[in-house]
Short mmCIF file of C-alpha atoms and ligand atoms in Angstrom, two decimals:
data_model
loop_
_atom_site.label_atom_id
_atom_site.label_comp_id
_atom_site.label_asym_id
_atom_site.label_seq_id
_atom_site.Cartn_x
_atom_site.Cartn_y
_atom_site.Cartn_z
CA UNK A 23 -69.10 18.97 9.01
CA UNK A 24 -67.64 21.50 11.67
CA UNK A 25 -65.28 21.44 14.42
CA UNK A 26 -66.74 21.87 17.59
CA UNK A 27 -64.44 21.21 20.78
CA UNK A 28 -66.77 21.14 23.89
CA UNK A 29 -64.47 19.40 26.24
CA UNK A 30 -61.74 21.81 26.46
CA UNK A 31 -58.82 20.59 28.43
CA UNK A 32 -58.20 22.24 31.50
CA UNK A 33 -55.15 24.49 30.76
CA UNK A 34 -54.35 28.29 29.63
CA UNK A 35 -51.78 30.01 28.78
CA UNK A 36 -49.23 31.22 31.60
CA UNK A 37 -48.39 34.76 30.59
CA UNK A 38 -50.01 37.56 28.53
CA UNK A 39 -49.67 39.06 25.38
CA UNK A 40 -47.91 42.03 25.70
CA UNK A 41 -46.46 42.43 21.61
CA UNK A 42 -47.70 41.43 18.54
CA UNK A 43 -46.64 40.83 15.09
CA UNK A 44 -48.84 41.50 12.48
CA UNK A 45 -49.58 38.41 10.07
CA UNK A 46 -50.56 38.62 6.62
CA UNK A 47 -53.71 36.67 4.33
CA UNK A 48 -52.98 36.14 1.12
CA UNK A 49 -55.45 35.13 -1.57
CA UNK A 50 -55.63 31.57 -3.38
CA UNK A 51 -53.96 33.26 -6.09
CA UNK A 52 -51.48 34.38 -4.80
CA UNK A 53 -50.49 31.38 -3.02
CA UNK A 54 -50.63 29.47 -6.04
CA UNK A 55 -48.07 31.70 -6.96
CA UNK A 56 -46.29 31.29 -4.58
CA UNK A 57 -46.15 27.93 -4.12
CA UNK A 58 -45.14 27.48 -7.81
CA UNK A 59 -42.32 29.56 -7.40
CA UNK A 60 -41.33 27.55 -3.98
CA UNK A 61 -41.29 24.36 -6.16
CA UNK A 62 -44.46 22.94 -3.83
CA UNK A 63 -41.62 22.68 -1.55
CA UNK A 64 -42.78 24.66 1.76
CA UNK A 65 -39.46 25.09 2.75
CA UNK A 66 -38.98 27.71 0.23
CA UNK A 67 -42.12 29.37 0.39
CA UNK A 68 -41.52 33.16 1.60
CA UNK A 69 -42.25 33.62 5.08
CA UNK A 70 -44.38 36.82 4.61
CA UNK A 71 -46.86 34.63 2.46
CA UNK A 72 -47.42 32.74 5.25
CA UNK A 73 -50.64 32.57 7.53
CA UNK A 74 -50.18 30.33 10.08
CA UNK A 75 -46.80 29.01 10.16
CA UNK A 76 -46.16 25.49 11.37
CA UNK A 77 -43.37 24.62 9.46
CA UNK A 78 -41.45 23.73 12.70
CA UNK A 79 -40.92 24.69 15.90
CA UNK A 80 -37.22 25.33 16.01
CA UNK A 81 -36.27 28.74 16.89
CA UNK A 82 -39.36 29.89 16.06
CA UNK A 83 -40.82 30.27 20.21
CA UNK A 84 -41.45 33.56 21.49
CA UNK A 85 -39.35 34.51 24.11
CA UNK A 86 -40.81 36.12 27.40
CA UNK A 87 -39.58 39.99 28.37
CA UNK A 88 -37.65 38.32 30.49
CA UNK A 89 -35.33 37.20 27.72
CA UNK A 90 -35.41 39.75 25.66
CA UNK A 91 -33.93 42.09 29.17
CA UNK A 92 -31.39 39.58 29.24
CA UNK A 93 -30.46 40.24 25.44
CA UNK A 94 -29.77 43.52 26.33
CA UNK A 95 -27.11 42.69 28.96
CA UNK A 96 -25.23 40.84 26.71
CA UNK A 97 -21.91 40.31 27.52
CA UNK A 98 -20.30 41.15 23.68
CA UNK A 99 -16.49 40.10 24.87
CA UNK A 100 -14.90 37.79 22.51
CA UNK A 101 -13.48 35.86 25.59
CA UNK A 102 -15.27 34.94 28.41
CA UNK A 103 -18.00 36.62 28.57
CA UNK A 104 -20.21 36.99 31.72
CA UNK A 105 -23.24 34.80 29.76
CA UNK A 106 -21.54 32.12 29.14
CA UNK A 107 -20.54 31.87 33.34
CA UNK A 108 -24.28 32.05 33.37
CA UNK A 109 -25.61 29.67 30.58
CA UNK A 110 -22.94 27.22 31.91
CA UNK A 111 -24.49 27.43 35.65
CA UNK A 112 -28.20 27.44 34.02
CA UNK A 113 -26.98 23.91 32.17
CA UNK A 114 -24.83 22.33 35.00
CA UNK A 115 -27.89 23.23 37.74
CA UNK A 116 -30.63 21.88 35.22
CA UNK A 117 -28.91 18.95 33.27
CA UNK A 118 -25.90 18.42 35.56
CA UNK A 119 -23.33 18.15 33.16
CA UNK A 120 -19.52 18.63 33.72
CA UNK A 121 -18.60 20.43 31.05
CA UNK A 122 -20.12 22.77 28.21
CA UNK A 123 -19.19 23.92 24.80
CA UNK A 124 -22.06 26.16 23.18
CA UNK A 125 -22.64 25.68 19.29
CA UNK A 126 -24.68 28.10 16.89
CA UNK A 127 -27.42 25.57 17.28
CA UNK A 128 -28.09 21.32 17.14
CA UNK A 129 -26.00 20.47 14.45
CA UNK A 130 -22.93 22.34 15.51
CA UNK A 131 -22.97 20.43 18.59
CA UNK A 132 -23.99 17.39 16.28
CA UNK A 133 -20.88 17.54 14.30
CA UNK A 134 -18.61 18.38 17.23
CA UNK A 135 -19.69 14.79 18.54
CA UNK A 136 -19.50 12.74 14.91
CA UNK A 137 -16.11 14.00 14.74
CA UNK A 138 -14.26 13.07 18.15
CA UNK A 139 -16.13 10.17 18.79
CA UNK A 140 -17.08 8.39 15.24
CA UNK A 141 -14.17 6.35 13.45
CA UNK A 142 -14.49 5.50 9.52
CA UNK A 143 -16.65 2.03 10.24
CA UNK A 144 -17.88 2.59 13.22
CA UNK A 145 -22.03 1.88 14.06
CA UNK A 146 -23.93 4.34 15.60
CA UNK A 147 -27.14 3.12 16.56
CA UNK A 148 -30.38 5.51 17.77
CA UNK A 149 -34.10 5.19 18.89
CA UNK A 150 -34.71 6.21 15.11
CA UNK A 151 -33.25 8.62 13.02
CA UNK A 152 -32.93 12.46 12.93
CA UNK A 153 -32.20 14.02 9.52
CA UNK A 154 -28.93 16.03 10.60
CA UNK A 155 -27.86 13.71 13.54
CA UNK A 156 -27.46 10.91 11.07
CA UNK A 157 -25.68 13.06 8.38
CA UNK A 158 -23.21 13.97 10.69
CA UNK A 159 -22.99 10.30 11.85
CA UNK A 160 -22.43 9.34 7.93
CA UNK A 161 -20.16 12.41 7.31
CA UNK A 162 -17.56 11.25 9.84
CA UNK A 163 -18.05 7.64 8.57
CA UNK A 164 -20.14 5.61 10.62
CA UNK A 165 -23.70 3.99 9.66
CA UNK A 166 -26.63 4.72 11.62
CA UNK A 167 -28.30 1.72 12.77
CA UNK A 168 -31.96 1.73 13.87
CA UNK A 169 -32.61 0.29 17.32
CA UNK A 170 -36.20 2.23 18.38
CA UNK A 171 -38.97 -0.46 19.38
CA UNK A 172 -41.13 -1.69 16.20
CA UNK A 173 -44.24 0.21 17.64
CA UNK A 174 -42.80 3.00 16.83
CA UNK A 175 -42.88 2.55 13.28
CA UNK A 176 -46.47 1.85 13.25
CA UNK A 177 -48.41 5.10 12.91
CA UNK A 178 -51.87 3.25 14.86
CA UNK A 179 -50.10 2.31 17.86
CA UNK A 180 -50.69 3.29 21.12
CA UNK A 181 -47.79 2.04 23.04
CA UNK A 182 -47.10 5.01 25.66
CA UNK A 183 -43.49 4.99 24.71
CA UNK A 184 -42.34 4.67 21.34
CA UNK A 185 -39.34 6.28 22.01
CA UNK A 186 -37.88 3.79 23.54
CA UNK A 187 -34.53 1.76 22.57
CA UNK A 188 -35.16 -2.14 21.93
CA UNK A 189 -32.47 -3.72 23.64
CA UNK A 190 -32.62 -7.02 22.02
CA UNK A 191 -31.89 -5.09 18.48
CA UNK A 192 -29.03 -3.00 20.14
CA UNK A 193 -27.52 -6.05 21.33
CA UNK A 194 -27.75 -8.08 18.21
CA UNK A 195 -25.94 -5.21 17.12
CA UNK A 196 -22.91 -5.86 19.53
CA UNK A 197 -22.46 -9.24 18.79
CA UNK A 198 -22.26 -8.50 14.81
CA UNK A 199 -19.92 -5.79 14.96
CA UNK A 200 -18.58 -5.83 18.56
CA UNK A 201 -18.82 -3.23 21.35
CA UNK A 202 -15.65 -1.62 19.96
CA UNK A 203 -17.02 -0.76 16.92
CA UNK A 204 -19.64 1.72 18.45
CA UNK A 205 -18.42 4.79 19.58
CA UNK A 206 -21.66 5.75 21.37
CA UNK A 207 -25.43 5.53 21.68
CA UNK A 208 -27.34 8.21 20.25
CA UNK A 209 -30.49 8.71 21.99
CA UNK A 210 -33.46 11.33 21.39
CA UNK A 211 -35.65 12.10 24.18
CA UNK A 212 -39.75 13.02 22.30
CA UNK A 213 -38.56 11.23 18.84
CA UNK A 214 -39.14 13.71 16.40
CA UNK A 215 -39.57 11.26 13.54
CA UNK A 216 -41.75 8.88 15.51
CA UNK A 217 -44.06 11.95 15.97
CA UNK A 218 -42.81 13.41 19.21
CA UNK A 219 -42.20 9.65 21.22
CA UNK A 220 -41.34 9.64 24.42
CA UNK A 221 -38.89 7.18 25.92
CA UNK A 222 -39.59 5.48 29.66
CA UNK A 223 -36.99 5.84 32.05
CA UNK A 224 -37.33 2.10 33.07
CA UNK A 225 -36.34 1.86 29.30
CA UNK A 226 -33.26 4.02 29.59
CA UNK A 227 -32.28 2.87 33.39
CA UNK A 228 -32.14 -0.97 31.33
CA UNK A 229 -30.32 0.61 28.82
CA UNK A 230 -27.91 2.40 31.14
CA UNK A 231 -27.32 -1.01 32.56
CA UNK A 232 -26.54 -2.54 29.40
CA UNK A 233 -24.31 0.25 27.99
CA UNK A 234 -22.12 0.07 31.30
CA UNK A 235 -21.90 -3.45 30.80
CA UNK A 236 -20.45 -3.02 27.00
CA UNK A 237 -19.03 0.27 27.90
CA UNK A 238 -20.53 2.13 25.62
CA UNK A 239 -21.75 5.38 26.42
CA UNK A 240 -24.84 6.85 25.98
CA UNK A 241 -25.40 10.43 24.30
CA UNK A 242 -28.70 12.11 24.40
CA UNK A 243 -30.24 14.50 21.74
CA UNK A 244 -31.58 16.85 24.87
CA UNK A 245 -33.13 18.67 22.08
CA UNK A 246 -37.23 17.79 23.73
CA UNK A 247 -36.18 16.44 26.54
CA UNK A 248 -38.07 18.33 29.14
CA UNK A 249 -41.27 17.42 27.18
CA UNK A 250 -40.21 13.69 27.54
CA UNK A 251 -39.62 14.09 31.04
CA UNK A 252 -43.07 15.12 30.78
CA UNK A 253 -44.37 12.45 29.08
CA UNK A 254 -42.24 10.34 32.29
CA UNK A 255 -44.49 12.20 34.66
CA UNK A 256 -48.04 11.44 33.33
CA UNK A 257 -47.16 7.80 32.12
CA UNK A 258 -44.79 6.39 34.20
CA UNK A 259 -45.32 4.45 37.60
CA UNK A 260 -43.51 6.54 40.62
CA UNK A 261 -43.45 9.97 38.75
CA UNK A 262 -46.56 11.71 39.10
CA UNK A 263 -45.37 13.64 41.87
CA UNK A 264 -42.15 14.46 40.46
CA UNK A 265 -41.16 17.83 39.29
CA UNK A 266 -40.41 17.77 35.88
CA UNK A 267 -36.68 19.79 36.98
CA UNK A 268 -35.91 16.27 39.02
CA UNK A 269 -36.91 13.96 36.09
CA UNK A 270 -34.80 15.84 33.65
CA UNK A 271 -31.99 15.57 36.31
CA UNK A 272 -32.72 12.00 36.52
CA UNK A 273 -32.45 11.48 33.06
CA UNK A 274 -29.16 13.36 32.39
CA UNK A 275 -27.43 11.52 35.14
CA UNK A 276 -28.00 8.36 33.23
CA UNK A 277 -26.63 9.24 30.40
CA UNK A 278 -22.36 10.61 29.51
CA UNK A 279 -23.34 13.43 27.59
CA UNK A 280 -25.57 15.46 25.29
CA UNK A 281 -25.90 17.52 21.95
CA UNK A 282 -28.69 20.37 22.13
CA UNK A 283 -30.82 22.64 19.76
CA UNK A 284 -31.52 25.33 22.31
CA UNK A 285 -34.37 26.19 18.88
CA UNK A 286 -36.68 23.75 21.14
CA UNK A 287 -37.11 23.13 24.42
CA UNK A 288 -35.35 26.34 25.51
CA UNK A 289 -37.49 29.15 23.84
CA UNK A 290 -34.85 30.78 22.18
CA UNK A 291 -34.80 32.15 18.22
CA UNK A 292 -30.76 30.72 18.16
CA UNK A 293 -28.55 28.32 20.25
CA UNK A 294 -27.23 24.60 20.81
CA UNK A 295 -24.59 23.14 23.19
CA UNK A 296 -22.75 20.03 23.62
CA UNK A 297 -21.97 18.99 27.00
CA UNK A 298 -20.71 16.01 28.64
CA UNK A 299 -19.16 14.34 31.61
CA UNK A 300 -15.55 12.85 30.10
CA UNK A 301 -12.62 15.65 30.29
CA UNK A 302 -10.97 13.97 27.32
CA UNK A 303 -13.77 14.20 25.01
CA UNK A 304 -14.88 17.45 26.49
CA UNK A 305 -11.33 18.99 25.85
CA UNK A 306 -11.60 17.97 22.04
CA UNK A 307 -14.90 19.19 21.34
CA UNK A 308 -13.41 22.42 23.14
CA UNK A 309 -10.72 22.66 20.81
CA UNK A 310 -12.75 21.56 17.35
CA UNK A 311 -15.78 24.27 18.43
CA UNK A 312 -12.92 26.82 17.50
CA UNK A 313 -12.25 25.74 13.67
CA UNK A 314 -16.24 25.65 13.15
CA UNK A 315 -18.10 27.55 15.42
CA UNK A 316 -16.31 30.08 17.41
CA UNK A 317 -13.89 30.45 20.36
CA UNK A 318 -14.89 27.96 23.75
CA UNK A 319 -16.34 30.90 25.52
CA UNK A 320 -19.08 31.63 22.63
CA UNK A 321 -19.74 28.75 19.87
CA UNK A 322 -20.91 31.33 16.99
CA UNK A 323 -23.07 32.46 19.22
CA UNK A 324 -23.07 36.44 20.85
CA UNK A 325 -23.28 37.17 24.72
CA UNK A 326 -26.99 38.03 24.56
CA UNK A 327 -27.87 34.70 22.99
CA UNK A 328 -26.23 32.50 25.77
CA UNK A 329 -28.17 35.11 28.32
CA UNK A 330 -31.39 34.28 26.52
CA UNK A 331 -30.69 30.19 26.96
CA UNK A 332 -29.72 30.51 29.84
CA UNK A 333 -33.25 32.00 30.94
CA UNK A 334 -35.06 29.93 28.86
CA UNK A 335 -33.57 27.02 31.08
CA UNK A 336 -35.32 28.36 33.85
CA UNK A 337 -38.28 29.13 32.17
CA UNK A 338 -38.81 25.55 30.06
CA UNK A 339 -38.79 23.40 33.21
CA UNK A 340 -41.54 25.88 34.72
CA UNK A 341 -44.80 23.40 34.83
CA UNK A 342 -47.48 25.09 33.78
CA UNK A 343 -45.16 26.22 30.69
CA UNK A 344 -45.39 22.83 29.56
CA UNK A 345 -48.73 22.03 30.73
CA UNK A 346 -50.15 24.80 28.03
CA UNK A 347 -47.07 24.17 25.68
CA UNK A 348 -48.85 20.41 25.53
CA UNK A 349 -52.58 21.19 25.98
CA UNK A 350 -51.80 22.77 22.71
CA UNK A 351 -50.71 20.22 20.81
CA UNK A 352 -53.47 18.08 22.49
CA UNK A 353 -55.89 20.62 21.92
CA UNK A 354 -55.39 20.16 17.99
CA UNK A 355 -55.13 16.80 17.73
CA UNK A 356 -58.15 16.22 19.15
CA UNK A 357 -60.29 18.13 17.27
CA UNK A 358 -58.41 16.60 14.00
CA UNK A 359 -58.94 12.72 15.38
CA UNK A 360 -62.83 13.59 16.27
CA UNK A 361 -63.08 15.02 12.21
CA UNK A 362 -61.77 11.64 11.24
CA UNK A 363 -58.79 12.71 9.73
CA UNK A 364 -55.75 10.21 10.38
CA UNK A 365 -52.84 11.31 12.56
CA UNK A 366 -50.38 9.77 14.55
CA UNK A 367 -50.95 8.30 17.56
CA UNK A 368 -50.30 8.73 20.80
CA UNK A 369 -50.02 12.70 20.46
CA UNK A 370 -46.92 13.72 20.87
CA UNK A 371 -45.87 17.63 22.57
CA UNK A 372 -44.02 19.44 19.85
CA UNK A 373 -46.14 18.62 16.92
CA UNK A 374 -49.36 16.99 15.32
CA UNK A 375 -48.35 14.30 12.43
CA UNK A 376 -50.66 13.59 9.76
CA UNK A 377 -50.67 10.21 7.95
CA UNK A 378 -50.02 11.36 4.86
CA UNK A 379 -50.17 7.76 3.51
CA UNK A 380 -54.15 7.39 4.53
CA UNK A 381 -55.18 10.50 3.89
CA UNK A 382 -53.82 10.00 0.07
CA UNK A 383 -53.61 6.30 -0.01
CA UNK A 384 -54.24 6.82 -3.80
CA UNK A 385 -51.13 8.38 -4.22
CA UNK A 386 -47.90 6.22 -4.82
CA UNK A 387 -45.25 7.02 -1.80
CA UNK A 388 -42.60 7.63 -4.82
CA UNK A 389 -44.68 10.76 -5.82
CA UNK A 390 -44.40 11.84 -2.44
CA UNK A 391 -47.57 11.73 -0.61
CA UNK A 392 -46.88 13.88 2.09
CA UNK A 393 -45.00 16.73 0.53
CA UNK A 394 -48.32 16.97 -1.81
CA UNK A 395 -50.21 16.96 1.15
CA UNK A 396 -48.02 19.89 2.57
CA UNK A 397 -48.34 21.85 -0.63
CA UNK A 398 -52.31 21.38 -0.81
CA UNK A 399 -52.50 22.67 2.72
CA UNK A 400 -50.60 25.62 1.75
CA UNK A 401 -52.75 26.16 -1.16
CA UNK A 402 -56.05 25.72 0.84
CA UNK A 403 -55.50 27.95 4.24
CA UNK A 404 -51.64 29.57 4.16
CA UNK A 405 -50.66 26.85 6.65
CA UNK A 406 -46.94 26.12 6.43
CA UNK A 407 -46.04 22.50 7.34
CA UNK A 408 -43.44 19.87 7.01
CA UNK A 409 -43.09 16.64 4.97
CA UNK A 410 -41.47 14.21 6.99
CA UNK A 411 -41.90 10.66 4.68
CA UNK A 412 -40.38 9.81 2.02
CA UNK A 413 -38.17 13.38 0.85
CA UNK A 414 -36.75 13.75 4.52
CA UNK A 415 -35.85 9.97 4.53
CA UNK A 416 -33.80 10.71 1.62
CA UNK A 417 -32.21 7.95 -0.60
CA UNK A 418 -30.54 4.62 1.05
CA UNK A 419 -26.51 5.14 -0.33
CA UNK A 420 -26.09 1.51 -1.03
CA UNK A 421 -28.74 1.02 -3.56
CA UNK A 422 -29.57 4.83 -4.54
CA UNK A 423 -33.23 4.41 -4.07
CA UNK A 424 -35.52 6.25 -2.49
CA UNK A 425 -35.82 4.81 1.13
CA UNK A 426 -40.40 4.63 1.38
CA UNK A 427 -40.26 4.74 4.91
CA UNK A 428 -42.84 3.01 6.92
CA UNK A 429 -43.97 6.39 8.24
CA UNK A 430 -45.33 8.90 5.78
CA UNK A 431 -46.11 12.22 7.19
CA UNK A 432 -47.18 16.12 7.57
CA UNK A 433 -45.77 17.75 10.53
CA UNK A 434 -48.14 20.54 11.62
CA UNK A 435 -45.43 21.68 14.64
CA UNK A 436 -46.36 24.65 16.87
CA UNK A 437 -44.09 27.16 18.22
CA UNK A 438 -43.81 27.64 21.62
CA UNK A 439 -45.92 30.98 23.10
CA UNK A 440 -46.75 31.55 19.53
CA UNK A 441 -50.42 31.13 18.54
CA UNK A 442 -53.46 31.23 19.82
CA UNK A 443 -56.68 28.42 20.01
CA UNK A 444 -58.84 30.69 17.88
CA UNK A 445 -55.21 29.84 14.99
CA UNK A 446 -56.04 26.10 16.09
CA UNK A 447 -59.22 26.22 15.21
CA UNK A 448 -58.42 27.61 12.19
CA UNK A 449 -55.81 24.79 11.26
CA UNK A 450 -57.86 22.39 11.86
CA UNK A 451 -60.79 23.64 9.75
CA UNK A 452 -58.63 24.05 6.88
CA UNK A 453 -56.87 20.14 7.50
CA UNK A 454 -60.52 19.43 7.21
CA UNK A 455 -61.17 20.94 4.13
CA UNK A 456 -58.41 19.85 2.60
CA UNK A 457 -60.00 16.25 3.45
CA UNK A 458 -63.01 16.47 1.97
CA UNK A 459 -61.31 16.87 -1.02
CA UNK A 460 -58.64 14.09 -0.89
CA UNK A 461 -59.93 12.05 -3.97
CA UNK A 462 -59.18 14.93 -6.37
CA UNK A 463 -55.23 15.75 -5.30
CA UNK A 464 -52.70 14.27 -6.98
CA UNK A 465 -49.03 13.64 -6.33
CA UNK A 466 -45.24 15.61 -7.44
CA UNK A 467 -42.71 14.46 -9.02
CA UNK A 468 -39.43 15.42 -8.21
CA UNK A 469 -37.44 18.28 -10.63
CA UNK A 470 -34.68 19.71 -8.64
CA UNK A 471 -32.56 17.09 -6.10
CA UNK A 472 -29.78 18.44 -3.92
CA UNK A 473 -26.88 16.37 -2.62
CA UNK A 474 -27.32 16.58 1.21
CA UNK A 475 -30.74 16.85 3.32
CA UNK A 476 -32.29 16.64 0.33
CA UNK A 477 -36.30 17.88 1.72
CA UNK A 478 -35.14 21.27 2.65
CA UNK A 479 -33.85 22.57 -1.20
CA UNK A 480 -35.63 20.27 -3.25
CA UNK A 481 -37.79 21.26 -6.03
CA UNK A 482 -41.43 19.62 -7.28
CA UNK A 483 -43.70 19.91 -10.01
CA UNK A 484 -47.72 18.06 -10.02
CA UNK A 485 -48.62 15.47 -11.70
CA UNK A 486 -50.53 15.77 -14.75
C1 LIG B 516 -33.71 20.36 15.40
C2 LIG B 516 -33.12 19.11 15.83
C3 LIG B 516 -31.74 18.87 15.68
C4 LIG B 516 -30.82 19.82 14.96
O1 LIG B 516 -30.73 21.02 15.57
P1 LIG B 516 -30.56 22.42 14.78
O2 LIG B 516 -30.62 23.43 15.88
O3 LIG B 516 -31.71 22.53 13.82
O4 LIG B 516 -29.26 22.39 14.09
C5 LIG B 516 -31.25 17.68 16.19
N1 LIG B 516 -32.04 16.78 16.77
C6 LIG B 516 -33.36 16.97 16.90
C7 LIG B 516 -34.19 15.93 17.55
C8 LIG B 516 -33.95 18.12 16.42
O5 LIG B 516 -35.27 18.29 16.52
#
């Protein structure tokens, strides 16, 4: 069987190639070797025995020269330096935000947030987890509490938003534990662990109404966000002739606030913010950033990081950026769901999600499905990818078990402005390959644990 895609979509890439980094193939061999000595954990493979790398696509775009000419008027003053004036126009102009503290990247901002707003017994509920948001959220002692729509669980469905926040579970919420006992709303725009979900913005204008009402506020992961907005555009009655610039407005004025990994959306190698509209929470978060991150003016960040965001602002709300960032992902899906093999549906824009679960429904989701599935893709091509099932979920605290979520899954996530369709091809080959082959692979158990975020450190060994 052979790939053949002979409806292309209608897209290319808006710029040229003007540098190029070498890549590497390695032998079966040596990966074996190397994934040994990684634990089959793809996390800690070595980068330079890597072919295609789609282990995520967090700080791993390429920025245009246009960015890198702003690194090199980088503002190095340990006070107010002249990029941070900038990056804090780019963000008010784009997002519309009051007020801006820049982090080192997401989390920073994350735990900036769990701390000022979270009390020891508080409930945070979110349109489904993220692995670091919720941490944070557990670190300064609240529980996370699911509230994303059912469909999104379900790895066949085709709703067009599976991002989006059932209202009817948030409420039940309030009346068990009361409005006072949530502190906030966390809400993701392109739900990474759904598979890259959008949310509507009839869904969010509802939930703005019901939020007001219980005065809670709502605080968006911007992390994807201009990819949901474009998501908005081609789904949603009323938007088609919007520019994506105005949706991402829209949605930021319905919400009190945001935490940010600039890795994303914003085409830069380093970077997060948190911003938000309240002066009182914005003056905390201005005086924690200095005890983790770095003075007000700079987050752990230098001067010709904050230029670089600050560009790639401008540059991720361009259209046809994120028409070809999305014809991408499209472009590999498809030829994967025309081979057969199972994936998540609808396609999301940062990533394509196998279902780890069909693809090795022989294999028990307690010897980890889809971080063997990961490994064996490794082993078969030099493809880095993610697990994002049963490790990532990690264990539940109460009972100490593993938590089997209901989604099981590889993320093959592209970089933005990285690779090529002649790589995609290639990718989706080797997926292919690796399918025709399913019956004989085998699952890991699990050798090394770590306390915290357990699927980045952990260590594996096969099953006899
Ligand atoms: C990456 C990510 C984060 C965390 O950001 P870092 O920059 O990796 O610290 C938070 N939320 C979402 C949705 C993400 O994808």
């Amino acid at each position: 069987m052979t790939i053949h895609s002979s409806d292309r979509p209608s897209w290319a890439e808006p710029y040229k190639i003007k540098t190029v980094e070498l890549i590497r193939m390695t032998t079966r061999e040596e990966r074996e070797q190397a994934i040994r000595e990684a634990g089959y954990n793809t996390f800690l493979i070595k980068s330079r025995d890597v072919y295609i790398d789609l282990l995520t696509d967090s700080g791993t775009s390429a920025m245009s020269d246009r960015q890198w000419a702003g690194m090199m008027v980088g503002d190095e003053a340990y006070s107010g330096s002249e990029n941070f004036y900038n990056l804090q126009n780019a963000v008010s102009e784009y997002y519309g935000y009051k007020y801006l503290v820049p982090t080192h990247q997401g989390r920073g901002a994350e735990n900036l947030l769990s701390q000022i707003m979270i009390k020891d017994g508080d409930y945070v509920p979110g349109n489904m987890y993220f692995t670091t948001t919720r941490l944070h959220q557990e670190l300064a002692g609240g529980t996370f509490v699911d509230v994303i729509i059912d469909e999104a669980h379900d790895a066949h469905n085709r709703h067009p938003f599976k991002g989006n926040v059932d209202i009817e579970k948030l409420d039940r919420l309030v009346q068990e534990v009361g409005a006072e006992r949530i502190p906030y709303i966390s809400l993701e725009g392109n739900v990474n662990m759904a598979g890259g979900q959008p949310f509507s913005m009839a869904n969010l204008k509802e939930l703005n109404r019901y939020c007001r009402k219980h005065d809670i506020p709502i605080m968006l992961d911007a992390t994807r966000t201009i990819e949901n907005a474009w998501f908005i555009r081609e789904r949603e009655e009323g938007y088609a002739n919007k520019s994506l610039r105005s949706i991402l407005r829209e949605i930021c004025d319905l919400t009190d606030g945001a935490t940010m990994s600039a890795k994303k959306d914003l085409l830069v190698n380093i970077g997060g913010f948190f911003a938000c509209n309240d002066e009182t929470v914005f003056r905390k978060a201005q005086n924690m950033v200095v005890v983790y991150e770095g003075l007000h003016t700079y987050g752990g960040l230098a001067g010709r990081d904050m230029e670089a965001m600050a560009l790639g602002i401008r540059e991720a709300v361009m259209e046809d950026h994120q028409a070809s960032r999305i014809g991408q992902v499209r472009y590999l899906g498809d030829m994967l769901r025309k081979a057969g093999i199972p994936i998540v549906n609808p396609i999301g824009s940062h990533a394509i999600f196998l279902n780890a679960r069909e693809f090795l429904p022989h294999v028990d989701q307690d010897d980890y499905p889809a971080q063997t599935l990961a490994a064996e893709l490794y082993l078969e091509a030099g493809i880095r990818s993610m697990e994002r099932g049963n490790v990532s979920a990690g264990r539940d605290p109460e009972t100490g078990k593993n938590r089997r979520p209901a989604l099981e899954l590889v993320r093959l996530t592209l970089p933005r402005r990285v690779y090529t369709q002649a790589h995609m091809d290639v990718v989706a080959e080797s997926v292919l390959r690796v399918f025709e082959r399913r019956e004989s692979i085998k699952g890991l158990k699990m050798t090394y644990e770590p306390e915290y975020l357990r699927f980045f450190q952990a260590r594996f060994a096969p099953l006899p």
